[in-house]
């Protein structure tokens, strides 16, 4: 018969080529069902739940269905995975030692998904790694952060999990600070009023309430330094910082308020002095 | 430019050229060979040029007030923060009706052959109104669109193309008088109305109740349909779907 080879026994008694093929077929059906379920989930349910939760559920549904089909297939075909587990146990120890960091990244990834210290789309900064940008996704072994210059940095999950993470996600606004120096002869109150007016008029994303605040922080060598603190929507740093100092300088220039540059008086010592 | 010389809200049929004069804003729509060109310039000399190809004979547009939620960008969950130029004192156990200015943006819509309207452009005649504020603390406050507004007399008209009118009915259920310096509420459920060929605009009303809860004094603000609505008022097109009608609790102060 043409299909006699299907009864050929391989490995232990009872496991034939036919059974293995049927198992593979059932698992293939499982993959198709998983893809179908994933498609329905993505279209119907994912848009209504947070992005990162949707992505995690998506993975859970996809791989969960495949695993269920795999277990069902092996059970129905009488394939006992016990032997494989025993064999795999020893192999696992060997692989485990060899792949500590891989497993560590995997576990860290799981914890990142469960604890959610950051979410997809958040602007984050990892000071230890010198990376800042938008978190694109947390994958099985690594996370990807798109930096503000457009480049994407892939960071192992373990590093993300054990790093200090700076994020603005919990607040709808954030603050940006700059320091401006004015000459000692200038009227501080007038300078502050000029800067406040200019910021409110020209820095569109600066909040009106709480408005900009001004602290005289230092009587420095050449100038009276004023710390300017501006609140703005958390994702609009790029709308504020590039123009903030320019707006302040223009306003001070128009009002004739001097921004001094460092000056030093040098006395030339004489032999008689 | 005199206030009376400004163009009015409403529909315009353009077969050759149309100039719209608004405060600090100038719009020219002109027919070219196979298209209509659109040019807008504001007081800060910022220019916008757009083109409507495929319209050979005439172009119909509508100029209408819209909710001030779009400029400089949409990011406020429809919350509006009205800072009152003069705070209002409400006596204990009393209710007052007040009229307030309400900042608006101007929408330009293109009318289609099947009488539907498509959004085309949105701008403000007062750039200082496209500003944000936070209601609450930086840790847990809500980002809002901001407007500094004054109380209006019944017969008083607000600044054309800059403000609409809003009626607020404020009830003080406390056993003491209160001063109110700001009102914060979502406007996603509010409709905007205008009178044809004028600059008159009105938004749905609000009802505010000052009361005491375990967290302290609060104001509960609810949406109310425009009370003086009649056939003369045209409904403006919305730029985003109407949100769910729900009361907003001002629990983080109102002075």
mmCIF file of N, CA and C in Angstrom, chain A residues 170-173 199-210 231-236, chain B residues 44 72-73 75 77 81 83 128 130-135 138-143 146 182:
data_model
loop_
_atom_site.group_PDB
_atom_site.id
_atom_site.type_symbol
_atom_site.label_atom_id
_atom_site.label_comp_id
_atom_site.label_asym_id
_atom_site.label_seq_id
_atom_site.Cartn_x
_atom_site.Cartn_y
_atom_site.Cartn_z
ATOM 1 N N UNK A 170 2.790 59.798 34.422
ATOM 2 C CA UNK A 170 1.742 59.898 35.441
ATOM 3 C C UNK A 170 1.128 61.294 35.523
ATOM 4 N N UNK A 171 1.807 62.262 34.956
ATOM 5 C CA UNK A 171 1.293 63.625 35.034
ATOM 6 C C UNK A 171 0.996 64.122 33.624
ATOM 7 N N UNK A 172 -0.018 64.961 33.493
ATOM 8 C CA UNK A 172 -0.360 65.462 32.158
ATOM 9 C C UNK A 172 0.550 66.600 31.727
ATOM 10 N N UNK A 173 1.288 67.155 32.696
ATOM 11 C CA UNK A 173 2.177 68.264 32.336
ATOM 12 C C UNK A 173 3.589 67.993 32.847
ATOM 13 N N UNK A 199 6.640 85.258 27.432
ATOM 14 C CA UNK A 199 6.391 83.809 27.419
ATOM 15 C C UNK A 199 4.910 83.541 27.185
ATOM 16 N N UNK A 200 4.047 84.276 27.896
ATOM 17 C CA UNK A 200 2.602 84.041 27.746
ATOM 18 C C UNK A 200 2.137 84.328 26.320
ATOM 19 N N UNK A 201 2.736 85.352 25.704
ATOM 20 C CA UNK A 201 2.288 85.717 24.356
ATOM 21 C C UNK A 201 2.872 84.819 23.270
ATOM 22 N N UNK A 202 4.101 84.398 23.438
ATOM 23 C CA UNK A 202 4.794 83.754 22.317
ATOM 24 C C UNK A 202 5.053 82.254 22.465
ATOM 25 N N UNK A 203 5.048 81.754 23.682
ATOM 26 C CA UNK A 203 5.282 80.316 23.839
ATOM 27 C C UNK A 203 3.902 79.666 24.001
ATOM 28 N N UNK A 204 3.326 79.262 22.887
ATOM 29 C CA UNK A 204 1.930 78.814 22.844
ATOM 30 C C UNK A 204 1.653 77.681 23.819
ATOM 31 N N UNK A 205 2.604 76.788 23.959
ATOM 32 C CA UNK A 205 2.348 75.604 24.787
ATOM 33 C C UNK A 205 2.656 75.828 26.270
ATOM 34 N N UNK A 206 3.097 77.009 26.609
ATOM 35 C CA UNK A 206 3.331 77.273 28.031
ATOM 36 C C UNK A 206 1.981 77.452 28.726
ATOM 37 N N UNK A 207 1.813 76.820 29.874
ATOM 38 C CA UNK A 207 0.522 76.869 30.559
ATOM 39 C C UNK A 207 0.261 78.259 31.145
ATOM 40 N N UNK A 208 -1.011 78.676 31.070
ATOM 41 C CA UNK A 208 -1.385 79.960 31.679
ATOM 42 C C UNK A 208 -1.559 79.785 33.183
ATOM 43 N N UNK A 209 -2.029 78.625 33.584
ATOM 44 C CA UNK A 209 -2.148 78.306 35.017
ATOM 45 C C UNK A 209 -1.728 76.850 35.205
ATOM 46 N N UNK A 210 -0.732 76.533 35.985
ATOM 47 C CA UNK A 210 0.197 77.445 36.635
ATOM 48 C C UNK A 210 1.073 78.155 35.601
ATOM 49 N N UNK A 231 5.680 75.547 32.797
ATOM 50 C CA UNK A 231 4.931 74.282 32.701
ATOM 51 C C UNK A 231 4.327 74.159 31.311
ATOM 52 N N UNK A 232 4.283 72.942 30.813
ATOM 53 C CA UNK A 232 3.670 72.722 29.493
ATOM 54 C C UNK A 232 3.179 71.285 29.404
ATOM 55 N N UNK A 233 2.308 70.960 28.422
ATOM 56 C CA UNK A 233 1.863 69.568 28.285
ATOM 57 C C UNK A 233 3.064 68.635 28.167
ATOM 58 N N UNK A 234 2.969 67.474 28.781
ATOM 59 C CA UNK A 234 4.172 66.643 28.960
ATOM 60 C C UNK A 234 4.857 66.223 27.664
ATOM 61 N N UNK A 235 4.115 66.111 26.575
ATOM 62 C CA UNK A 235 4.746 65.638 25.339
ATOM 63 C C UNK A 235 5.208 66.778 24.435
ATOM 64 N N UNK A 236 5.134 68.001 24.924
ATOM 65 C CA UNK A 236 5.428 69.133 24.048
ATOM 66 C C UNK A 236 6.717 69.866 24.401
ATOM 67 N N UNK B 44 -0.293 87.519 13.087
ATOM 68 C CA UNK B 44 1.134 87.261 13.283
ATOM 69 C C UNK B 44 1.834 86.945 11.970
ATOM 70 N N UNK B 72 -3.761 75.002 20.079
ATOM 71 C CA UNK B 72 -2.803 74.628 19.032
ATOM 72 C C UNK B 72 -2.810 73.139 18.704
ATOM 73 N N UNK B 73 -3.351 72.298 19.595
ATOM 74 C CA UNK B 73 -3.485 70.878 19.255
ATOM 75 C C UNK B 73 -4.511 70.252 20.191
ATOM 76 N N UNK B 75 -5.624 67.939 22.839
ATOM 77 C CA UNK B 75 -5.022 67.062 23.842
ATOM 78 C C UNK B 75 -5.610 67.275 25.223
ATOM 79 N N UNK B 77 -8.896 66.281 26.525
ATOM 80 C CA UNK B 77 -10.093 65.535 26.946
ATOM 81 C C UNK B 77 -11.313 66.452 27.041
ATOM 82 N N UNK B 81 -11.306 75.472 30.819
ATOM 83 C CA UNK B 81 -10.998 76.174 32.060
ATOM 84 C C UNK B 81 -11.308 77.651 31.813
ATOM 85 N N UNK B 83 -11.272 81.174 33.336
ATOM 86 C CA UNK B 83 -10.809 82.017 34.445
ATOM 87 C C UNK B 83 -11.604 83.320 34.382
ATOM 88 N N UNK B 128 -4.191 84.378 21.706
ATOM 89 C CA UNK B 128 -4.012 84.184 23.148
ATOM 90 C C UNK B 128 -5.033 83.208 23.741
ATOM 91 N N UNK B 130 -5.625 80.241 22.351
ATOM 92 C CA UNK B 130 -5.178 78.867 22.111
ATOM 93 C C UNK B 130 -4.126 78.516 23.149
ATOM 94 N N UNK B 131 -4.567 78.462 24.362
ATOM 95 C CA UNK B 131 -3.635 78.228 25.468
ATOM 96 C C UNK B 131 -4.158 77.131 26.377
ATOM 97 N N UNK B 132 -3.220 76.575 27.156
ATOM 98 C CA UNK B 132 -3.583 75.488 28.069
ATOM 99 C C UNK B 132 -3.489 75.941 29.520
ATOM 100 N N UNK B 133 -4.189 75.214 30.382
ATOM 101 C CA UNK B 133 -4.059 75.424 31.832
ATOM 102 C C UNK B 133 -4.274 74.073 32.500
ATOM 103 N N UNK B 134 -3.874 74.009 33.747
ATOM 104 C CA UNK B 134 -4.041 72.765 34.492
ATOM 105 C C UNK B 134 -5.032 73.001 35.616
ATOM 106 N N UNK B 135 -6.021 72.132 35.726
ATOM 107 C CA UNK B 135 -6.915 72.208 36.879
ATOM 108 C C UNK B 135 -6.476 71.139 37.872
ATOM 109 N N UNK B 138 0.141 69.607 39.716
ATOM 110 C CA UNK B 138 0.915 68.964 38.646
ATOM 111 C C UNK B 138 0.912 67.436 38.738
ATOM 112 N N UNK B 139 0.760 66.898 39.952
ATOM 113 C CA UNK B 139 0.794 65.432 40.103
ATOM 114 C C UNK B 139 -0.463 64.779 39.549
ATOM 115 N N UNK B 140 -1.619 65.407 39.777
ATOM 116 C CA UNK B 140 -2.850 64.713 39.367
ATOM 117 C C UNK B 140 -3.881 65.640 38.735
ATOM 118 N N UNK B 141 -3.432 66.767 38.201
ATOM 119 C CA UNK B 141 -4.383 67.708 37.600
ATOM 120 C C UNK B 141 -4.812 67.288 36.206
ATOM 121 N N UNK B 142 -5.809 67.997 35.699
ATOM 122 C CA UNK B 142 -6.305 67.741 34.342
ATOM 123 C C UNK B 142 -5.932 68.901 33.426
ATOM 124 N N UNK B 143 -5.406 68.551 32.276
ATOM 125 C CA UNK B 143 -5.054 69.570 31.292
ATOM 126 C C UNK B 143 -6.334 70.091 30.630
ATOM 127 N N UNK B 146 -7.777 76.919 27.907
ATOM 128 C CA UNK B 146 -7.883 78.042 28.841
ATOM 129 C C UNK B 146 -8.495 79.265 28.178
ATOM 130 N N UNK B 182 -13.168 80.563 38.985
ATOM 131 C CA UNK B 182 -12.950 79.777 37.759
ATOM 132 C C UNK B 182 -14.023 78.707 37.633
#
